[in-house]
mmCIF file of C-alpha atoms in Angstrom:
data_model
loop_
_atom_site.group_PDB
_atom_site.id
_atom_site.type_symbol
_atom_site.label_atom_id
_atom_site.label_comp_id
_atom_site.label_asym_id
_atom_site.label_seq_id
_atom_site.Cartn_x
_atom_site.Cartn_y
_atom_site.Cartn_z
ATOM 1 C CA MET A 1 168.401 48.434 39.807
ATOM 2 C CA ALA A 2 167.542 44.747 39.827
ATOM 3 C CA ALA A 3 163.830 45.529 40.159
ATOM 4 C CA GLN A 4 164.006 47.996 37.264
ATOM 5 C CA SER A 5 165.807 45.506 35.037
ATOM 6 C CA SER A 6 163.159 42.887 35.914
ATOM 7 C CA GLN A 7 160.369 45.267 34.876
ATOM 8 C CA LEU A 8 162.169 46.099 31.625
ATOM 9 C CA SER A 9 162.585 42.395 30.924
ATOM 10 C CA ARG A 10 158.857 41.809 31.408
ATOM 11 C CA ARG A 11 158.034 44.627 29.027
ATOM 12 C CA LYS A 12 160.384 43.251 26.385
ATOM 13 C CA HIS A 13 159.160 39.675 26.853
ATOM 14 C CA PRO A 14 155.430 39.876 27.619
ATOM 15 C CA GLY A 15 155.107 36.136 27.036
ATOM 16 C CA ASN A 16 156.877 35.499 30.330
ATOM 17 C CA ALA A 17 154.165 37.288 32.306
ATOM 18 C CA GLN A 18 151.560 35.047 33.917
ATOM 19 C CA PRO A 19 148.031 35.442 32.528
ATOM 20 C CA PRO A 20 145.496 36.960 34.955
ATOM 21 C CA ARG A 21 143.514 34.411 36.909
ATOM 22 C CA ILE A 22 139.733 34.374 36.603
ATOM 23 C CA VAL A 23 138.211 34.382 40.077
ATOM 24 C CA LEU A 24 134.541 33.425 40.214
ATOM 25 C CA PRO A 25 132.350 35.003 42.908
ATOM 26 C CA GLU A 26 131.914 32.687 45.870
ATOM 27 C CA ARG A 27 128.187 33.426 46.041
ATOM 28 C CA LEU A 28 127.739 32.319 42.420
ATOM 29 C CA VAL A 29 129.835 29.152 42.813
ATOM 30 C CA LEU A 30 128.089 28.003 45.982
ATOM 31 C CA GLY A 31 124.681 28.843 44.528
ATOM 32 C CA VAL A 32 125.328 26.749 41.416
ATOM 33 C CA ILE A 33 126.674 23.857 43.499
ATOM 34 C CA GLY A 34 123.627 23.872 45.752
ATOM 35 C CA PHE A 35 121.227 24.076 42.808
ATOM 36 C CA VAL A 36 122.896 21.193 40.950
ATOM 37 C CA ALA A 37 122.956 19.073 44.113
ATOM 38 C CA VAL A 38 119.207 19.548 44.599
ATOM 39 C CA LEU A 39 118.529 18.576 40.980
ATOM 40 C CA ILE A 40 120.598 15.397 41.303
ATOM 41 C CA VAL A 41 118.884 14.337 44.528
ATOM 42 C CA TRP A 42 115.473 15.157 43.052
ATOM 43 C CA GLU A 43 116.126 13.057 39.936
ATOM 44 C CA LEU A 44 117.391 10.127 42.017
ATOM 45 C CA VAL A 45 114.349 10.193 44.294
ATOM 46 C CA VAL A 46 112.028 9.865 41.293
ATOM 47 C CA ASP A 47 114.186 7.351 39.381
ATOM 48 C CA LEU A 48 114.479 5.104 42.438
ATOM 49 C CA LYS A 49 110.677 5.348 42.811
ATOM 50 C CA LEU A 50 110.883 6.758 46.326
ATOM 51 C CA GLU A 51 108.147 9.167 45.220
ATOM 52 C CA LYS A 52 105.621 9.013 42.389
ATOM 53 C CA ALA A 53 106.661 10.853 39.244
ATOM 54 C CA SER A 54 103.055 11.947 38.688
ATOM 55 C CA LEU A 55 103.214 13.922 41.934
ATOM 56 C CA LEU A 56 106.810 15.102 42.203
ATOM 57 C CA SER A 57 107.847 15.017 38.520
ATOM 58 C CA SER A 58 111.626 15.215 37.892
ATOM 59 C CA PRO A 59 114.137 17.624 36.325
ATOM 60 C CA THR A 60 114.295 15.612 33.080
ATOM 61 C CA ARG A 61 110.500 15.591 32.745
ATOM 62 C CA ILE A 62 110.360 19.333 33.414
ATOM 63 C CA VAL A 63 113.010 19.971 30.740
ATOM 64 C CA THR A 64 111.015 17.854 28.293
ATOM 65 C CA ALA A 65 107.843 19.836 29.044
ATOM 66 C CA ALA A 66 109.765 23.110 28.674
ATOM 67 C CA ILE A 67 111.118 22.093 25.264
ATOM 68 C CA GLN A 68 107.631 21.160 24.107
ATOM 69 C CA ASP A 69 105.829 24.261 25.386
ATOM 70 C CA PHE A 70 108.498 26.790 24.459
ATOM 71 C CA GLY A 71 109.018 25.117 21.098
ATOM 72 C CA SER A 72 105.335 25.130 20.232
ATOM 73 C CA GLY A 73 104.846 28.626 21.661
ATOM 74 C CA ALA A 74 102.050 27.456 23.961
ATOM 75 C CA ILE A 75 103.556 29.015 27.089
ATOM 76 C CA TRP A 76 104.518 32.421 25.690
ATOM 77 C CA PRO A 77 101.021 33.972 25.966
ATOM 78 C CA HIS A 78 100.868 32.931 29.638
ATOM 79 C CA ILE A 79 104.263 34.496 30.363
ATOM 80 C CA GLY A 80 103.359 37.689 28.513
ATOM 81 C CA THR A 81 100.022 38.016 30.316
ATOM 82 C CA SER A 82 101.505 37.532 33.780
ATOM 83 C CA PHE A 83 104.364 39.951 33.313
ATOM 84 C CA LEU A 84 102.087 42.568 31.770
ATOM 85 C CA GLU A 85 99.858 42.395 34.857
ATOM 86 C CA TRP A 86 102.926 42.522 37.112
ATOM 87 C CA GLY A 87 104.448 45.463 35.247
ATOM 88 C CA ILE A 88 101.304 47.610 35.328
ATOM 89 C CA GLY A 89 100.396 46.833 38.942
ATOM 90 C CA PHE A 90 103.933 47.203 40.269
ATOM 91 C CA ALA A 91 104.506 50.455 38.389
ATOM 92 C CA LEU A 92 101.352 51.844 40.004
ATOM 93 C CA ALA A 93 102.533 50.628 43.418
ATOM 94 C CA ILE A 94 105.826 52.485 42.966
ATOM 95 C CA ALA A 95 104.154 55.624 41.619
ATOM 96 C CA VAL A 96 101.776 55.763 44.609
ATOM 97 C CA GLY A 97 103.808 54.152 47.399
ATOM 98 C CA ILE A 98 106.978 56.261 47.235
ATOM 99 C CA PRO A 99 105.389 59.760 47.123
ATOM 100 C CA PHE A 100 102.741 58.777 49.666
ATOM 101 C CA GLY A 101 105.363 57.264 51.975
ATOM 102 C CA LEU A 102 107.513 60.387 51.721
ATOM 103 C CA ALA A 103 104.527 62.598 52.523
ATOM 104 C CA VAL A 104 103.421 60.480 55.485
ATOM 105 C CA GLY A 105 106.958 60.313 56.862
ATOM 106 C CA MET A 106 107.542 64.059 56.560
ATOM 107 C CA PHE A 107 104.231 65.355 57.896
ATOM 108 C CA ARG A 108 103.420 64.168 61.398
ATOM 109 C CA ARG A 109 99.706 65.005 61.364
ATOM 110 C CA LEU A 110 99.225 63.117 58.102
ATOM 111 C CA GLU A 111 100.949 60.125 59.670
ATOM 112 C CA TYR A 112 98.612 60.278 62.675
ATOM 113 C CA LEU A 113 95.681 60.366 60.258
ATOM 114 C CA VAL A 114 96.607 57.394 58.052
ATOM 115 C CA ASP A 115 98.580 55.223 60.487
ATOM 116 C CA PRO A 116 95.493 53.268 61.733
ATOM 117 C CA PHE A 117 94.501 52.490 58.156
ATOM 118 C CA LEU A 118 98.032 51.350 57.258
ATOM 119 C CA ALA A 119 98.155 49.132 60.338
ATOM 120 C CA ALA A 120 94.755 47.611 59.527
ATOM 121 C CA LEU A 121 95.680 46.968 55.897
ATOM 122 C CA TYR A 122 99.008 45.458 56.914
ATOM 123 C CA ALA A 123 97.258 43.069 59.293
ATOM 124 C CA THR A 124 94.634 42.095 56.707
ATOM 125 C CA PRO A 125 95.726 39.374 54.261
ATOM 126 C CA THR A 126 95.447 40.806 50.771
ATOM 127 C CA VAL A 127 94.285 37.379 49.587
ATOM 128 C CA ALA A 128 91.097 37.942 51.598
ATOM 129 C CA ILE A 129 90.347 41.077 49.569
ATOM 130 C CA ALA A 130 91.013 39.408 46.223
ATOM 131 C CA PRO A 131 87.531 37.835 45.757
ATOM 132 C CA LEU A 132 85.908 41.223 46.383
ATOM 133 C CA VAL A 133 88.166 42.885 43.795
ATOM 134 C CA ILE A 134 87.308 40.179 41.258
ATOM 135 C CA LEU A 135 83.604 40.590 42.055
ATOM 136 C CA VAL A 136 83.703 44.366 41.514
ATOM 137 C CA LEU A 137 86.194 44.692 38.644
ATOM 138 C CA GLY A 138 85.728 41.352 36.902
ATOM 139 C CA ILE A 139 88.431 39.033 35.617
ATOM 140 C CA GLU A 140 90.052 41.246 32.983
ATOM 141 C CA LEU A 141 93.395 43.044 33.127
ATOM 142 C CA PRO A 142 92.301 46.002 35.335
ATOM 143 C CA ALA A 143 91.222 43.690 38.163
ATOM 144 C CA LYS A 144 94.472 41.732 38.128
ATOM 145 C CA ALA A 145 96.619 44.872 37.871
ATOM 146 C CA PHE A 146 94.741 46.372 40.819
ATOM 147 C CA LEU A 147 95.354 43.227 42.883
ATOM 148 C CA VAL A 148 99.059 43.396 42.052
ATOM 149 C CA PHE A 149 98.981 47.053 43.084
ATOM 150 C CA LEU A 150 97.424 46.141 46.443
ATOM 151 C CA PHE A 151 100.064 43.492 47.085
ATOM 152 C CA GLY A 152 102.929 45.870 46.287
ATOM 153 C CA VAL A 153 101.890 49.328 47.472
ATOM 154 C CA LEU A 154 101.807 48.665 51.215
ATOM 155 C CA PRO A 155 105.400 47.312 51.554
ATOM 156 C CA MET A 156 106.580 50.151 49.323
ATOM 157 C CA THR A 157 104.820 52.767 51.448
ATOM 158 C CA ILE A 158 105.989 51.413 54.808
ATOM 159 C CA ALA A 159 109.595 51.079 53.639
ATOM 160 C CA THR A 160 109.565 54.692 52.427
ATOM 161 C CA ILE A 161 108.091 55.944 55.716
ATOM 162 C CA ASN A 162 110.828 54.130 57.640
ATOM 163 C CA GLY A 163 113.392 55.701 55.344
ATOM 164 C CA VAL A 164 112.148 59.212 56.113
ATOM 165 C CA HIS A 165 112.198 58.442 59.827
ATOM 166 C CA SER A 166 115.808 57.263 59.544
ATOM 167 C CA ALA A 167 117.043 60.756 58.659
ATOM 168 C CA GLU A 168 119.607 61.924 61.203
ATOM 169 C CA ARG A 169 117.981 64.403 63.563
ATOM 170 C CA ARG A 170 121.235 66.317 64.017
ATOM 171 C CA TYR A 171 121.560 66.908 60.270
ATOM 172 C CA LEU A 172 118.007 68.205 60.116
ATOM 173 C CA ASP A 173 118.709 70.495 63.088
ATOM 174 C CA ILE A 174 121.833 71.831 61.368
ATOM 175 C CA ALA A 175 119.867 72.495 58.187
ATOM 176 C CA ARG A 176 117.174 74.307 60.177
ATOM 177 C CA SER A 177 119.757 76.339 62.077
ATOM 178 C CA PHE A 178 121.047 77.656 58.743
ATOM 179 C CA ARG A 179 117.446 78.357 57.713
ATOM 180 C CA ALA A 180 117.587 75.943 54.811
ATOM 181 C CA PRO A 181 114.327 75.840 52.816
ATOM 182 C CA ALA A 182 112.143 72.779 53.200
ATOM 183 C CA MET A 183 112.944 71.587 49.659
ATOM 184 C CA LEU A 184 116.683 71.841 50.344
ATOM 185 C CA ARG A 185 116.304 69.850 53.566
ATOM 186 C CA PHE A 186 114.374 67.231 51.618
ATOM 187 C CA ARG A 187 116.992 66.972 48.854
ATOM 188 C CA SER A 188 120.083 67.055 51.046
ATOM 189 C CA VAL A 189 119.019 65.126 54.181
ATOM 190 C CA ILE A 190 115.707 63.279 53.934
ATOM 191 C CA LEU A 191 115.976 61.831 50.426
ATOM 192 C CA PRO A 192 119.541 60.442 50.795
ATOM 193 C CA SER A 193 118.509 58.764 54.051
ATOM 194 C CA SER A 194 115.412 57.315 52.446
ATOM 195 C CA VAL A 195 116.941 55.880 49.268
ATOM 196 C CA PRO A 196 118.391 52.666 50.815
ATOM 197 C CA TYR A 197 115.033 51.933 52.449
ATOM 198 C CA ILE A 198 113.176 52.661 49.216
ATOM 199 C CA ILE A 199 115.402 50.203 47.351
ATOM 200 C CA ALA A 200 114.780 47.581 50.049
ATOM 201 C CA GLY A 201 111.071 48.300 49.641
ATOM 202 C CA LEU A 202 111.396 47.715 45.900
ATOM 203 C CA ARG A 203 112.869 44.296 46.586
ATOM 204 C CA ILE A 204 110.078 43.291 48.981
ATOM 205 C CA ALA A 205 107.229 44.908 47.046
ATOM 206 C CA GLY A 206 108.341 43.327 43.767
ATOM 207 C CA GLY A 207 108.106 39.856 45.293
ATOM 208 C CA HIS A 208 104.733 40.613 46.851
ATOM 209 C CA ALA A 209 103.454 41.923 43.523
ATOM 210 C CA LEU A 210 104.523 38.691 41.840
ATOM 211 C CA VAL A 211 102.534 36.759 44.429
ATOM 212 C CA GLY A 212 99.595 39.027 43.634
ATOM 213 C CA VAL A 213 99.750 38.025 39.970
ATOM 214 C CA ILE A 214 99.559 34.319 40.800
ATOM 215 C CA VAL A 215 96.765 34.801 43.347
ATOM 216 C CA ALA A 216 94.696 36.812 40.859
ATOM 217 C CA GLU A 217 95.161 34.204 38.148
ATOM 218 C CA PHE A 218 94.361 31.360 40.518
ATOM 219 C CA LEU A 219 91.020 32.952 41.356
ATOM 220 C CA ALA A 220 89.793 33.962 37.908
ATOM 221 C CA ALA A 221 91.742 33.856 34.661
ATOM 222 C CA ASN A 222 91.986 32.108 31.348
ATOM 223 C CA ALA A 223 95.628 33.010 30.699
ATOM 224 C CA GLY A 224 98.786 33.643 32.710
ATOM 225 C CA LEU A 225 101.281 31.558 34.645
ATOM 226 C CA GLY A 226 98.884 31.230 37.581
ATOM 227 C CA PHE A 227 96.247 29.807 35.260
ATOM 228 C CA TYR A 228 98.908 27.601 33.599
ATOM 229 C CA ILE A 229 99.910 26.152 36.989
ATOM 230 C CA SER A 230 96.329 25.739 38.194
ATOM 231 C CA PHE A 231 95.107 24.091 34.982
ATOM 232 C CA ASN A 232 97.977 21.620 34.826
ATOM 233 C CA GLY A 233 97.568 20.896 38.526
ATOM 234 C CA THR A 234 93.969 19.816 38.013
ATOM 235 C CA THR A 235 95.110 17.402 35.289
ATOM 236 C CA LEU A 236 97.992 16.071 37.453
ATOM 237 C CA ASN A 237 100.564 17.303 34.941
ATOM 238 C CA SER A 238 103.169 17.992 37.604
ATOM 239 C CA ALA A 239 106.002 18.616 35.121
ATOM 240 C CA ARG A 240 104.205 21.681 33.737
ATOM 241 C CA VAL A 241 103.207 22.783 37.238
ATOM 242 C CA PHE A 242 106.873 22.823 38.238
ATOM 243 C CA LEU A 243 107.762 24.515 34.951
ATOM 244 C CA GLY A 244 105.431 27.417 35.752
ATOM 245 C CA ILE A 245 106.824 27.647 39.280
ATOM 246 C CA LEU A 246 110.405 27.644 38.000
ATOM 247 C CA ILE A 247 109.674 30.427 35.513
ATOM 248 C CA ILE A 248 108.275 32.568 38.316
ATOM 249 C CA GLY A 249 111.248 31.715 40.529
ATOM 250 C CA ALA A 250 113.729 32.521 37.763
ATOM 251 C CA PHE A 251 112.130 35.919 37.242
ATOM 252 C CA GLY A 252 112.291 36.528 41.004
ATOM 253 C CA VAL A 253 116.017 35.713 41.015
ATOM 254 C CA PHE A 254 116.620 37.997 38.027
ATOM 255 C CA TYR A 255 114.653 40.845 39.601
ATOM 256 C CA GLY A 256 116.470 40.412 42.920
ATOM 257 C CA GLU A 257 119.845 40.567 41.164
ATOM 258 C CA VAL A 258 118.857 43.776 39.359
ATOM 259 C CA ILE A 259 117.798 45.380 42.649
ATOM 260 C CA ARG A 260 121.002 44.157 44.329
ATOM 261 C CA ARG A 261 123.098 45.899 41.683
ATOM 262 C CA ILE A 262 121.086 49.089 42.051
ATOM 263 C CA GLU A 263 121.447 48.851 45.822
ATOM 264 C CA ALA A 264 125.238 48.562 45.530
ATOM 265 C CA LYS A 265 125.371 51.926 43.739
ATOM 266 C CA PHE A 266 123.645 53.623 46.677
ATOM 267 C CA GLU A 267 125.537 51.767 49.399
ATOM 268 C CA VAL A 268 127.359 54.956 50.414
ATOM 269 C CA TRP A 269 124.008 56.492 51.342
ATOM 270 C CA ARG A 270 123.178 53.690 53.775
ATOM 271 C CA PRO A 271 123.183 54.877 57.411
ATOM 272 C CA ALA A 272 126.077 53.537 59.487
ATOM 273 C CA LEU A 273 125.195 50.940 62.125
ATOM 274 C CA ARG A 274 125.928 51.901 65.703
#
C-alpha cells in the first residue's frame, strides 16, 4: 500500500521526480581528454621554443591556416578531388572484392588457382606498383581511382574469403543432409558467417584506400589533399601540412565510427569465441 501511494504521489506531483541523468560514453570522454591533452602539450612545446614552429607548427597556427583556407575556399577543391578518387576506387574495390572473395572461399579449385597470386600481391607493396600505374594510365582521375582500387581490393577480398571459411562445418553438413540447394546454404549459413568479416574488411580496406589516394597524389597530381600536403611541405608551410593530415585523420575517424555502428547491428551474426 505504501509503495502504491508513493507512486500515486509521484504521478500527482511530477516536479518531485528527479530528472534523468545524462551519462556520457566513457570512450568519448577519454578520447576527448586525451586529444585535448595532446593539443595543450603540443602548444606548450612550440610556445616554449622547445621545437621550431616552422617544423612542428602548433594548434593555434593550424586553426589560423584552416580559417584562411576554408574561408577563402582554397582547400575545398583539394578535398573534393581526394574524396571523389576515394569514393570511386573504394566502390570498385567493394564491388569486386566481396563477390570475388565469396567465390574463392566457396569453390576450392578456384582458391587453389588464385591463392598464389593473392599471396604474391599481398607481399608486394602497392606503393611499388604506383609508378607503373601512373606511367600507363597517366595522372588523371582513372589512374588515381585505379590505385585506390588496388589498395582496397586485396584486404576486402581476403577478409571475405576468411568469412566464408568461418562458416560452421556442422551447419553446412546439416543443410546438406536435408538436401538444401546451394543457394539456400549460401543464404542461411555462409553469408551470415561472412558478414562480420566483410564489415571488418570494409574497415581495413577503407583505410588502405585512403592511403592509396595520398600516395597517388604524392606521385603525380595538381589537386587533392596529397598534393596540398606535398606542396606546402616543399615550402615549409607546416601549419597547412598538418591541416591536410588532420582532415584525412578526421575523415578516417568518421568512417571508422560509421563502420562501427554498422558492425553493431550485425553483432549477433558474429561467431562465438571458444
